[in-house]
Amino acid sequence: MKVFTMGVHVLDVLVRPVEEIPEGQGATLVEDIRMTAAGTAGGTALTLAKLGAGVRSAGAIGTDPTGDMLVQLLNRAGIDTEFLVRRTDTATSASVLPIRPNGDRPSLHLLGANITYGLDDVPWEALAEATHLHLGGPELIGVDTATRILSYAKEHGVVTSVDLLAPGVLGSFEQIEAALPYVDHFLPNEDQVLGFAGEDDLLTGARKVLAAGVGVVAVTRGGDGALVVSADGAEPVPAFVVDVVDTTGCGDAFSAGYLRGIGLGRTPSDAAVLGSAAAALVAQGLGSDHGDFDLAAADAFASSAKSHA
């Protein structure tokens, strides 16, 4: 499995636990501060590499120290960063995440260079040699650019998948519709399906996406697990019961596990089980890169761990 994770790359700075921000110039002690690679492309790359896929990242970052750190963290995880383009005039995207004691994660986000990625930056020949393309955050680079990239991948026999970055409240169907016929696996969260599809019911929203040309929609629902919707019907996949430390990167971990399962020839529902297992393993620590696990460990966890009813 040779995967291109293309699109949003972010350096996360995570602080835990944070119950409130001190007033004025006050200070408070915390248990942990970490930096990790993240984003709908970068975070997904981390878990895909753990699960045994060969991963190349593509996207836009800055030439600043933040970008240097992001590249270092990705390289240390075994990810090929040759095709990350470096901008001299734009900062690397970054987030500061004060993690609440219950795992919730409000965000302070710098959009940075991600939105500057364009068709001239795409390594077309290398992309044609991949088995899978995961495009994270297509709404940031524009639907026309995303459609051209995804259609090229499909023309060359590459399995395509897409995850969204923007919250549903900021989404519209026009931002993604033209790209959907070239998407084999669509991997948003519940809020994004409802917001981008403009529907009040999750299944109705997922079916609207299917009708636009997507092969399978696998929707993450937090503690409620996932819903896999295809032409064959809809199947819920429960989440696993774990002590949640931080939900950062859980959606990306789900995408990675799901895609690894698809790459191994598993059904979408079985792939979603692996995705849920990967998300549960990441949720038990701080940051998108948490967890020293591989494919065998994730499968063993999925077969033995308790799931939510």
PDB file of C-alpha atoms in Angstrom:
ATOM      1  CA  MET A   1       0.000   0.000   0.000  1.00  0.00           C
ATOM      2  CA  LYS A   2       1.632   3.215  -1.240  1.00  0.00           C
ATOM      3  CA  VAL A   3      -0.335   6.231  -0.011  1.00  0.00           C
ATOM      4  CA  PHE A   4      -0.108   9.925  -0.803  1.00  0.00           C
ATOM      5  CA  THR A   5      -1.529  11.974   2.073  1.00  0.00           C
ATOM      6  CA  MET A   6      -2.079  15.324   0.400  1.00  0.00           C
ATOM      7  CA  GLY A   7      -3.419  18.575   1.809  1.00  0.00           C
ATOM      8  CA  VAL A   8      -3.519  19.928   5.336  1.00  0.00           C
ATOM      9  CA  HIS A   9      -0.370  19.643   7.447  1.00  0.00           C
ATOM     10  CA  VAL A  10      -0.307  21.314  10.856  1.00  0.00           C
ATOM     11  CA  LEU A  11       2.061  21.500  13.803  1.00  0.00           C
ATOM     12  CA  ASP A  12       0.036  21.060  16.998  1.00  0.00           C
ATOM     13  CA  VAL A  13       1.156  22.388  20.355  1.00  0.00           C
ATOM     14  CA  LEU A  14      -0.915  20.606  23.003  1.00  0.00           C
ATOM     15  CA  VAL A  15      -1.231  21.612  26.649  1.00  0.00           C
ATOM     16  CA  ARG A  16      -2.960  19.420  29.235  1.00  0.00           C
ATOM     17  CA  PRO A  17      -4.975  19.751  31.386  1.00  0.00           C
ATOM     18  CA  VAL A  18      -6.389  23.243  30.933  1.00  0.00           C
ATOM     19  CA  GLU A  19      -9.549  24.098  32.859  1.00  0.00           C
ATOM     20  CA  GLU A  20      -9.280  27.837  32.239  1.00  0.00           C
ATOM     21  CA  ILE A  21      -6.828  30.405  30.897  1.00  0.00           C
ATOM     22  CA  PRO A  22      -5.254  32.441  33.745  1.00  0.00           C
ATOM     23  CA  GLU A  23      -6.360  36.064  33.840  1.00  0.00           C
ATOM     24  CA  GLY A  24      -3.954  38.871  32.987  1.00  0.00           C
ATOM     25  CA  GLN A  25      -0.381  37.651  33.247  1.00  0.00           C
ATOM     26  CA  GLY A  26      -1.229  34.882  35.655  1.00  0.00           C
ATOM     27  CA  ALA A  27       0.293  31.410  35.358  1.00  0.00           C
ATOM     28  CA  THR A  28      -0.730  27.873  36.151  1.00  0.00           C
ATOM     29  CA  LEU A  29       1.157  24.590  36.139  1.00  0.00           C
ATOM     30  CA  VAL A  30       0.180  21.809  33.699  1.00  0.00           C
ATOM     31  CA  GLU A  31       1.066  18.138  33.416  1.00  0.00           C
ATOM     32  CA  ASP A  32       2.204  17.995  29.801  1.00  0.00           C
ATOM     33  CA  ILE A  33       3.078  20.123  26.776  1.00  0.00           C
ATOM     34  CA  ARG A  34       3.808  18.358  23.488  1.00  0.00           C
ATOM     35  CA  MET A  35       4.291  19.149  19.807  1.00  0.00           C
ATOM     36  CA  THR A  36       3.039  16.751  17.146  1.00  0.00           C
ATOM     37  CA  ALA A  37       2.454  16.639  13.409  1.00  0.00           C
ATOM     38  CA  ALA A  38      -1.254  16.839  12.668  1.00  0.00           C
ATOM     39  CA  GLY A  39      -3.896  17.813  10.118  1.00  0.00           C
ATOM     40  CA  THR A  40      -6.230  15.873   7.860  1.00  0.00           C
ATOM     41  CA  ALA A  41      -3.217  14.857   5.761  1.00  0.00           C
ATOM     42  CA  GLY A  42      -0.373  15.001   8.292  1.00  0.00           C
ATOM     43  CA  GLY A  43      -2.217  13.316  11.143  1.00  0.00           C
ATOM     44  CA  THR A  44      -3.580  10.596   8.894  1.00  0.00           C
ATOM     45  CA  ALA A  45      -0.064   9.955   7.610  1.00  0.00           C
ATOM     46  CA  LEU A  46       1.200   9.236  11.125  1.00  0.00           C
ATOM     47  CA  THR A  47      -1.248   6.414  11.806  1.00  0.00           C
ATOM     48  CA  LEU A  48      -1.049   4.986   8.289  1.00  0.00           C
ATOM     49  CA  ALA A  49       2.698   4.614   8.753  1.00  0.00           C
ATOM     50  CA  LYS A  50       2.188   2.856  12.109  1.00  0.00           C
ATOM     51  CA  LEU A  51      -0.206   0.429  10.439  1.00  0.00           C
ATOM     52  CA  GLY A  52       2.362  -0.553   7.837  1.00  0.00           C
ATOM     53  CA  ALA A  53       1.555   1.572   4.797  1.00  0.00           C
ATOM     54  CA  GLY A  54       4.230   3.342   2.795  1.00  0.00           C
ATOM     55  CA  VAL A  55       3.373   7.041   3.107  1.00  0.00           C
ATOM     56  CA  ARG A  56       4.368  10.153   1.194  1.00  0.00           C
ATOM     57  CA  SER A  57       3.117  13.567   2.266  1.00  0.00           C
ATOM     58  CA  ALA A  58       2.304  16.409  -0.108  1.00  0.00           C
ATOM     59  CA  GLY A  59       1.182  19.899   0.814  1.00  0.00           C
ATOM     60  CA  ALA A  60       2.427  23.410   1.524  1.00  0.00           C
ATOM     61  CA  ILE A  61       4.296  24.549   4.628  1.00  0.00           C
ATOM     62  CA  GLY A  62       6.598  27.457   5.441  1.00  0.00           C
ATOM     63  CA  THR A  63      10.375  27.700   5.610  1.00  0.00           C
ATOM     64  CA  ASP A  64      10.040  28.773   9.245  1.00  0.00           C
ATOM     65  CA  PRO A  65      11.207  26.781  12.301  1.00  0.00           C
ATOM     66  CA  THR A  66       7.639  25.507  12.678  1.00  0.00           C
ATOM     67  CA  GLY A  67       7.910  23.902   9.265  1.00  0.00           C
ATOM     68  CA  ASP A  68      11.321  22.467  10.114  1.00  0.00           C
ATOM     69  CA  MET A  69       9.862  20.834  13.216  1.00  0.00           C
ATOM     70  CA  LEU A  70       6.880  19.476  11.290  1.00  0.00           C
ATOM     71  CA  VAL A  71       9.147  17.855   8.696  1.00  0.00           C
ATOM     72  CA  GLN A  72      11.342  16.392  11.421  1.00  0.00           C
ATOM     73  CA  LEU A  73       8.385  14.836  13.212  1.00  0.00           C
ATOM     74  CA  LEU A  74       6.994  13.336   9.999  1.00  0.00           C
ATOM     75  CA  ASN A  75      10.392  11.968   8.980  1.00  0.00           C
ATOM     76  CA  ARG A  76      10.868  10.417  12.407  1.00  0.00           C
ATOM     77  CA  ALA A  77       7.585   8.554  11.856  1.00  0.00           C
ATOM     78  CA  GLY A  78       8.916   7.097   8.606  1.00  0.00           C
ATOM     79  CA  ILE A  79       6.980   9.408   6.271  1.00  0.00           C
ATOM     80  CA  ASP A  80       8.512  10.647   3.023  1.00  0.00           C
ATOM     81  CA  THR A  81       8.307  14.472   3.013  1.00  0.00           C
ATOM     82  CA  GLU A  82      10.006  15.055  -0.343  1.00  0.00           C
ATOM     83  CA  PHE A  83       6.846  16.533  -1.821  1.00  0.00           C
ATOM     84  CA  LEU A  84       6.055  19.038   0.924  1.00  0.00           C
ATOM     85  CA  VAL A  85       6.640  22.405  -0.762  1.00  0.00           C
ATOM     86  CA  ARG A  86       8.176  25.165   1.370  1.00  0.00           C
ATOM     87  CA  ARG A  87       6.860  28.749   1.138  1.00  0.00           C
ATOM     88  CA  THR A  88       9.188  31.636   1.959  1.00  0.00           C
ATOM     89  CA  ASP A  89       6.398  34.180   2.342  1.00  0.00           C
ATOM     90  CA  THR A  90       3.815  32.222   4.375  1.00  0.00           C
ATOM     91  CA  ALA A  91       3.971  30.609   7.806  1.00  0.00           C
ATOM     92  CA  THR A  92       3.474  26.916   8.465  1.00  0.00           C
ATOM     93  CA  SER A  93      -0.004  26.127   9.723  1.00  0.00           C
ATOM     94  CA  ALA A  94      -0.087  25.576  13.487  1.00  0.00           C
ATOM     95  CA  SER A  95      -2.560  25.122  16.331  1.00  0.00           C
ATOM     96  CA  VAL A  96      -2.380  25.607  20.083  1.00  0.00           C
ATOM     97  CA  LEU A  97      -4.727  23.159  21.794  1.00  0.00           C
ATOM     98  CA  PRO A  98      -5.544  23.611  25.484  1.00  0.00           C
ATOM     99  CA  ILE A  99      -6.906  20.158  26.281  1.00  0.00           C
ATOM    100  CA  ARG A 100      -9.650  20.044  28.901  1.00  0.00           C
ATOM    101  CA  PRO A 101      -9.617  17.356  31.612  1.00  0.00           C
ATOM    102  CA  ASN A 102     -12.408  15.465  29.783  1.00  0.00           C
ATOM    103  CA  GLY A 103     -10.461  15.386  26.504  1.00  0.00           C
ATOM    104  CA  ASP A 104     -12.269  18.231  24.735  1.00  0.00           C
ATOM    105  CA  ARG A 105      -9.953  20.374  22.632  1.00  0.00           C
ATOM    106  CA  PRO A 106     -10.716  24.008  21.848  1.00  0.00           C
ATOM    107  CA  SER A 107      -8.288  25.325  19.260  1.00  0.00           C
ATOM    108  CA  LEU A 108      -6.301  28.454  18.453  1.00  0.00           C
ATOM    109  CA  HIS A 109      -5.412  27.976  14.786  1.00  0.00           C
ATOM    110  CA  LEU A 110      -3.102  29.645  12.270  1.00  0.00           C
ATOM    111  CA  LEU A 111      -4.293  28.765   8.758  1.00  0.00           C
ATOM    112  CA  GLY A 112      -0.874  29.315   7.224  1.00  0.00           C
ATOM    113  CA  ALA A 113       0.458  27.863   3.976  1.00  0.00           C
ATOM    114  CA  ASN A 114      -2.100  25.075   3.514  1.00  0.00           C
ATOM    115  CA  ILE A 115      -4.391  27.276   1.413  1.00  0.00           C
ATOM    116  CA  THR A 116      -1.580  28.084  -1.035  1.00  0.00           C
ATOM    117  CA  TYR A 117      -1.213  24.531  -2.386  1.00  0.00           C
ATOM    118  CA  GLY A 118      -2.053  24.436  -6.080  1.00  0.00           C
ATOM    119  CA  LEU A 119      -1.844  22.394  -9.257  1.00  0.00           C
ATOM    120  CA  ASP A 120       1.722  23.522  -9.964  1.00  0.00           C
ATOM    121  CA  ASP A 121       2.781  21.902  -6.675  1.00  0.00           C
ATOM    122  CA  VAL A 122       1.348  18.444  -7.367  1.00  0.00           C
ATOM    123  CA  PRO A 123       3.937  15.700  -8.122  1.00  0.00           C
ATOM    124  CA  TRP A 124       1.826  14.212 -10.894  1.00  0.00           C
ATOM    125  CA  GLU A 125       4.128  11.380 -11.967  1.00  0.00           C
ATOM    126  CA  ALA A 126       4.728  10.209  -8.408  1.00  0.00           C
ATOM    127  CA  LEU A 127       1.004  10.418  -7.667  1.00  0.00           C
ATOM    128  CA  ALA A 128       0.243   8.141 -10.626  1.00  0.00           C
ATOM    129  CA  GLU A 129       2.499   5.489  -9.072  1.00  0.00           C
ATOM    130  CA  ALA A 130       0.618   5.451  -5.754  1.00  0.00           C
ATOM    131  CA  THR A 131      -2.038   2.914  -4.861  1.00  0.00           C
ATOM    132  CA  HIS A 132      -4.041   5.370  -2.729  1.00  0.00           C
ATOM    133  CA  LEU A 133      -4.544   9.138  -2.497  1.00  0.00           C
ATOM    134  CA  HIS A 134      -5.978  10.657   0.671  1.00  0.00           C
ATOM    135  CA  LEU A 135      -6.839  14.324   0.130  1.00  0.00           C
ATOM    136  CA  GLY A 136      -7.348  16.117   3.431  1.00  0.00           C
ATOM    137  CA  GLY A 137      -9.153  19.461   3.458  1.00  0.00           C
ATOM    138  CA  PRO A 138     -10.059  19.898  -0.229  1.00  0.00           C
ATOM    139  CA  GLU A 139     -12.253  22.853   0.664  1.00  0.00           C
ATOM    140  CA  LEU A 140      -9.115  24.833   1.572  1.00  0.00           C
ATOM    141  CA  ILE A 141      -7.504  24.505  -1.867  1.00  0.00           C
ATOM    142  CA  GLY A 142     -10.744  24.969  -3.784  1.00  0.00           C
ATOM    143  CA  VAL A 143     -13.056  22.479  -5.418  1.00  0.00           C
ATOM    144  CA  ASP A 144     -11.609  23.018  -8.914  1.00  0.00           C
ATOM    145  CA  THR A 145      -8.085  22.176  -7.768  1.00  0.00           C
ATOM    146  CA  ALA A 146      -9.308  19.241  -5.697  1.00  0.00           C
ATOM    147  CA  THR A 147     -11.364  17.898  -8.609  1.00  0.00           C
ATOM    148  CA  ARG A 148      -8.394  18.030 -10.965  1.00  0.00           C
ATOM    149  CA  ILE A 149      -6.179  16.159  -8.499  1.00  0.00           C
ATOM    150  CA  LEU A 150      -8.767  13.494  -7.699  1.00  0.00           C
ATOM    151  CA  SER A 151      -9.788  12.954 -11.323  1.00  0.00           C
ATOM    152  CA  TYR A 152      -6.146  12.517 -12.321  1.00  0.00           C
ATOM    153  CA  ALA A 153      -5.676   9.944  -9.572  1.00  0.00           C
ATOM    154  CA  LYS A 154      -8.774   8.035 -10.682  1.00  0.00           C
ATOM    155  CA  GLU A 155      -7.609   8.090 -14.306  1.00  0.00           C
ATOM    156  CA  HIS A 156      -4.406   6.366 -13.179  1.00  0.00           C
ATOM    157  CA  GLY A 157      -6.090   3.670 -11.095  1.00  0.00           C
ATOM    158  CA  VAL A 158      -5.403   5.255  -7.708  1.00  0.00           C
ATOM    159  CA  VAL A 159      -7.981   4.620  -4.963  1.00  0.00           C
ATOM    160  CA  THR A 160      -9.142   8.012  -3.679  1.00  0.00           C
ATOM    161  CA  SER A 161     -10.387   9.215  -0.306  1.00  0.00           C
ATOM    162  CA  VAL A 162     -11.285  12.606   1.123  1.00  0.00           C
ATOM    163  CA  ASP A 163     -11.666  14.067   4.601  1.00  0.00           C
ATOM    164  CA  LEU A 164     -12.812  17.596   5.404  1.00  0.00           C
ATOM    165  CA  LEU A 165     -11.272  20.149   7.747  1.00  0.00           C
ATOM    166  CA  ALA A 166     -13.839  22.921   8.060  1.00  0.00           C
ATOM    167  CA  PRO A 167     -16.630  22.553  10.620  1.00  0.00           C
ATOM    168  CA  GLY A 168     -20.027  21.823   9.163  1.00  0.00           C
ATOM    169  CA  VAL A 169     -21.381  25.266   9.968  1.00  0.00           C
ATOM    170  CA  LEU A 170     -18.883  26.742   7.484  1.00  0.00           C
ATOM    171  CA  GLY A 171     -19.592  24.203   4.753  1.00  0.00           C
ATOM    172  CA  SER A 172     -21.733  24.132   1.655  1.00  0.00           C
ATOM    173  CA  PHE A 173     -22.365  21.439  -0.935  1.00  0.00           C
ATOM    174  CA  GLU A 174     -20.965  23.670  -3.675  1.00  0.00           C
ATOM    175  CA  GLN A 175     -17.546  23.525  -1.969  1.00  0.00           C
ATOM    176  CA  ILE A 176     -17.215  19.782  -2.625  1.00  0.00           C
ATOM    177  CA  GLU A 177     -19.854  18.679  -5.156  1.00  0.00           C
ATOM    178  CA  ALA A 178     -17.721  18.784  -8.310  1.00  0.00           C
ATOM    179  CA  ALA A 179     -15.060  16.566  -6.721  1.00  0.00           C
ATOM    180  CA  LEU A 180     -17.396  13.883  -5.377  1.00  0.00           C
ATOM    181  CA  PRO A 181     -17.640  11.717  -8.540  1.00  0.00           C
ATOM    182  CA  TYR A 182     -13.907  11.076  -8.172  1.00  0.00           C
ATOM    183  CA  VAL A 183     -14.013  10.055  -4.499  1.00  0.00           C
ATOM    184  CA  ASP A 184     -14.061   6.351  -3.658  1.00  0.00           C
ATOM    185  CA  HIS A 185     -14.210   6.829   0.130  1.00  0.00           C
ATOM    186  CA  PHE A 186     -15.542   9.964   1.840  1.00  0.00           C
ATOM    187  CA  LEU A 187     -14.528  10.200   5.521  1.00  0.00           C
ATOM    188  CA  PRO A 188     -16.089  13.241   7.249  1.00  0.00           C
ATOM    189  CA  ASN A 189     -17.513  13.589  10.736  1.00  0.00           C
ATOM    190  CA  GLU A 190     -21.223  13.837  11.467  1.00  0.00           C
ATOM    191  CA  ASP A 191     -21.220  17.623  11.824  1.00  0.00           C
ATOM    192  CA  GLN A 192     -19.543  17.994   8.436  1.00  0.00           C
ATOM    193  CA  VAL A 193     -21.999  15.714   6.650  1.00  0.00           C
ATOM    194  CA  LEU A 194     -24.938  17.686   7.997  1.00  0.00           C
ATOM    195  CA  GLY A 195     -23.349  21.072   7.325  1.00  0.00           C
ATOM    196  CA  PHE A 196     -21.902  20.451   3.884  1.00  0.00           C
ATOM    197  CA  ALA A 197     -24.932  18.474   2.683  1.00  0.00           C
ATOM    198  CA  GLY A 198     -27.342  21.016   4.142  1.00  0.00           C
ATOM    199  CA  GLU A 199     -29.443  18.322   5.810  1.00  0.00           C
ATOM    200  CA  ASP A 200     -30.798  17.744   9.324  1.00  0.00           C
ATOM    201  CA  ASP A 201     -30.607  13.949   9.175  1.00  0.00           C
ATOM    202  CA  LEU A 202     -27.284  12.114   8.967  1.00  0.00           C
ATOM    203  CA  LEU A 203     -28.446   9.274   6.730  1.00  0.00           C
ATOM    204  CA  THR A 204     -30.159  11.717   4.364  1.00  0.00           C
ATOM    205  CA  GLY A 205     -26.973  13.771   4.185  1.00  0.00           C
ATOM    206  CA  ALA A 206     -24.795  10.733   3.541  1.00  0.00           C
ATOM    207  CA  ARG A 207     -27.120   9.542   0.788  1.00  0.00           C
ATOM    208  CA  LYS A 208     -26.973  12.977  -0.845  1.00  0.00           C
ATOM    209  CA  VAL A 209     -23.193  12.607  -0.988  1.00  0.00           C
ATOM    210  CA  LEU A 210     -23.552   9.099  -2.445  1.00  0.00           C
ATOM    211  CA  ALA A 211     -25.950  10.370  -5.081  1.00  0.00           C
ATOM    212  CA  ALA A 212     -23.306  12.895  -6.158  1.00  0.00           C
ATOM    213  CA  GLY A 213     -20.959  10.051  -7.069  1.00  0.00           C
ATOM    214  CA  VAL A 214     -19.057   8.924  -3.952  1.00  0.00           C
ATOM    215  CA  GLY A 215     -18.467   5.195  -3.575  1.00  0.00           C
ATOM    216  CA  VAL A 216     -18.692   4.828   0.225  1.00  0.00           C
ATOM    217  CA  VAL A 217     -19.326   7.339   3.013  1.00  0.00           C
ATOM    218  CA  ALA A 218     -17.829   6.432   6.399  1.00  0.00           C
ATOM    219  CA  VAL A 219     -18.920   9.024   8.948  1.00  0.00           C
ATOM    220  CA  THR A 220     -17.263   9.384  12.347  1.00  0.00           C
ATOM    221  CA  ARG A 221     -19.576  10.147  15.280  1.00  0.00           C
ATOM    222  CA  GLY A 222     -17.251  10.477  18.256  1.00  0.00           C
ATOM    223  CA  GLY A 223     -18.290   8.239  21.116  1.00  0.00           C
ATOM    224  CA  ASP A 224     -21.164   6.955  18.994  1.00  0.00           C
ATOM    225  CA  GLY A 225     -18.742   5.247  16.612  1.00  0.00           C
ATOM    226  CA  ALA A 226     -19.149   5.452  12.847  1.00  0.00           C
ATOM    227  CA  LEU A 227     -21.783   4.972  10.183  1.00  0.00           C
ATOM    228  CA  VAL A 228     -20.804   3.320   6.899  1.00  0.00           C
ATOM    229  CA  VAL A 229     -23.171   4.147   4.045  1.00  0.00           C
ATOM    230  CA  SER A 230     -23.004   2.709   0.525  1.00  0.00           C
ATOM    231  CA  ALA A 231     -25.334   1.611  -2.239  1.00  0.00           C
ATOM    232  CA  ASP A 232     -25.783  -1.618  -0.266  1.00  0.00           C
ATOM    233  CA  GLY A 233     -27.222   0.190   2.777  1.00  0.00           C
ATOM    234  CA  ALA A 234     -26.077   1.706   6.067  1.00  0.00           C
ATOM    235  CA  GLU A 235     -24.221  -0.089   8.847  1.00  0.00           C
ATOM    236  CA  PRO A 236     -23.275   1.376  12.246  1.00  0.00           C
ATOM    237  CA  VAL A 237     -19.862   0.563  13.708  1.00  0.00           C
ATOM    238  CA  PRO A 238     -19.564   1.128  17.483  1.00  0.00           C
ATOM    239  CA  ALA A 239     -16.733   2.996  19.161  1.00  0.00           C
ATOM    240  CA  PHE A 240     -14.531   1.229  21.687  1.00  0.00           C
ATOM    241  CA  VAL A 241     -14.676   1.973  25.404  1.00  0.00           C
ATOM    242  CA  VAL A 242     -11.445   3.675  26.537  1.00  0.00           C
ATOM    243  CA  ASP A 243     -10.349   6.298  29.035  1.00  0.00           C
ATOM    244  CA  VAL A 244     -10.169   9.350  26.793  1.00  0.00           C
ATOM    245  CA  VAL A 245      -7.245  11.680  27.403  1.00  0.00           C
ATOM    246  CA  ASP A 246      -7.377  13.764  24.228  1.00  0.00           C
ATOM    247  CA  THR A 247      -9.530  13.535  21.104  1.00  0.00           C
ATOM    248  CA  THR A 248      -7.001  15.368  18.914  1.00  0.00           C
ATOM    249  CA  GLY A 249      -6.267  13.322  15.812  1.00  0.00           C
ATOM    250  CA  CYS A 250      -8.934  10.707  16.432  1.00  0.00           C
ATOM    251  CA  GLY A 251     -10.732  11.462  13.181  1.00  0.00           C
ATOM    252  CA  ASP A 252      -7.447  11.269  11.289  1.00  0.00           C
ATOM    253  CA  ALA A 253      -6.603   7.984  13.024  1.00  0.00           C
ATOM    254  CA  PHE A 254      -9.996   6.613  12.001  1.00  0.00           C
ATOM    255  CA  SER A 255      -9.320   7.623   8.390  1.00  0.00           C
ATOM    256  CA  ALA A 256      -5.932   5.916   8.524  1.00  0.00           C
ATOM    257  CA  GLY A 257      -7.278   2.692   9.999  1.00  0.00           C
ATOM    258  CA  TYR A 258     -10.186   2.630   7.579  1.00  0.00           C
ATOM    259  CA  LEU A 259      -7.920   3.186   4.583  1.00  0.00           C
ATOM    260  CA  ARG A 260      -5.431   0.580   5.759  1.00  0.00           C
ATOM    261  CA  GLY A 261      -8.303  -1.882   6.031  1.00  0.00           C
ATOM    262  CA  ILE A 262      -9.472  -1.039   2.506  1.00  0.00           C
ATOM    263  CA  GLY A 263      -5.908  -1.486   1.270  1.00  0.00           C
ATOM    264  CA  LEU A 264      -5.867  -4.940   2.827  1.00  0.00           C
ATOM    265  CA  GLY A 265      -9.038  -5.897   0.962  1.00  0.00           C
ATOM    266  CA  ARG A 266     -11.420  -5.678   3.913  1.00  0.00           C
ATOM    267  CA  THR A 267     -15.047  -4.665   3.531  1.00  0.00           C
ATOM    268  CA  PRO A 268     -15.859  -1.034   4.363  1.00  0.00           C
ATOM    269  CA  SER A 269     -17.521  -2.085   7.632  1.00  0.00           C
ATOM    270  CA  ASP A 270     -14.523  -4.182   8.678  1.00  0.00           C
ATOM    271  CA  ALA A 271     -12.221  -1.359   7.636  1.00  0.00           C
ATOM    272  CA  ALA A 272     -14.253   0.994   9.846  1.00  0.00           C
ATOM    273  CA  VAL A 273     -13.684  -1.361  12.790  1.00  0.00           C
ATOM    274  CA  LEU A 274      -9.937  -0.971  12.277  1.00  0.00           C
ATOM    275  CA  GLY A 275     -10.469   2.776  12.003  1.00  0.00           C
ATOM    276  CA  SER A 276     -12.358   2.854  15.290  1.00  0.00           C
ATOM    277  CA  ALA A 277      -9.615   0.808  16.938  1.00  0.00           C
ATOM    278  CA  ALA A 278      -6.916   3.195  15.730  1.00  0.00           C
ATOM    279  CA  ALA A 279      -8.926   6.180  16.963  1.00  0.00           C
ATOM    280  CA  ALA A 280      -9.405   4.554  20.383  1.00  0.00           C
ATOM    281  CA  LEU A 281      -5.688   3.873  20.692  1.00  0.00           C
ATOM    282  CA  VAL A 282      -4.807   7.474  19.814  1.00  0.00           C
ATOM    283  CA  ALA A 283      -7.440   8.890  22.207  1.00  0.00           C
ATOM    284  CA  GLN A 284      -5.711   7.393  25.226  1.00  0.00           C
ATOM    285  CA  GLY A 285      -2.825   9.879  25.125  1.00  0.00           C
ATOM    286  CA  LEU A 286      -1.878  13.389  24.093  1.00  0.00           C
ATOM    287  CA  GLY A 287      -1.638  14.287  20.410  1.00  0.00           C
ATOM    288  CA  SER A 288      -2.164  12.767  16.975  1.00  0.00           C
ATOM    289  CA  ASP A 289       0.929  10.582  17.256  1.00  0.00           C
ATOM    290  CA  HIS A 290       0.021   8.899  20.542  1.00  0.00           C
ATOM    291  CA  GLY A 291       0.350   5.147  20.820  1.00  0.00           C
ATOM    292  CA  ASP A 292       3.077   2.621  20.094  1.00  0.00           C
ATOM    293  CA  PHE A 293       0.996   0.196  18.031  1.00  0.00           C
ATOM    294  CA  ASP A 294       1.076  -1.529  14.674  1.00  0.00           C
ATOM    295  CA  LEU A 295      -1.509  -3.319  12.541  1.00  0.00           C
ATOM    296  CA  ALA A 296      -1.371  -6.519  14.572  1.00  0.00           C
ATOM    297  CA  ALA A 297      -1.806  -4.615  17.838  1.00  0.00           C
ATOM    298  CA  ALA A 298      -4.721  -2.597  16.462  1.00  0.00           C
ATOM    299  CA  ASP A 299      -6.453  -5.741  15.217  1.00  0.00           C
ATOM    300  CA  ALA A 300      -5.859  -7.448  18.574  1.00  0.00           C
ATOM    301  CA  PHE A 301      -7.328  -4.440  20.366  1.00  0.00           C
ATOM    302  CA  ALA A 302     -10.391  -4.492  18.101  1.00  0.00           C
ATOM    303  CA  SER A 303     -11.000  -8.178  18.785  1.00  0.00           C
ATOM    304  CA  SER A 304     -10.698  -7.917  22.564  1.00  0.00           C
ATOM    305  CA  ALA A 305     -11.776  -4.426  23.652  1.00  0.00           C
ATOM    306  CA  LYS A 306     -15.282  -3.612  24.848  1.00  0.00           C
ATOM    307  CA  SER A 307     -17.356  -1.479  22.507  1.00  0.00           C
ATOM    308  CA  HIS A 308     -20.187   0.928  23.217  1.00  0.00           C
ATOM    309  CA  ALA A 309     -23.596  -0.623  22.754  1.00  0.00           C
TER     310      ALA A 309
END
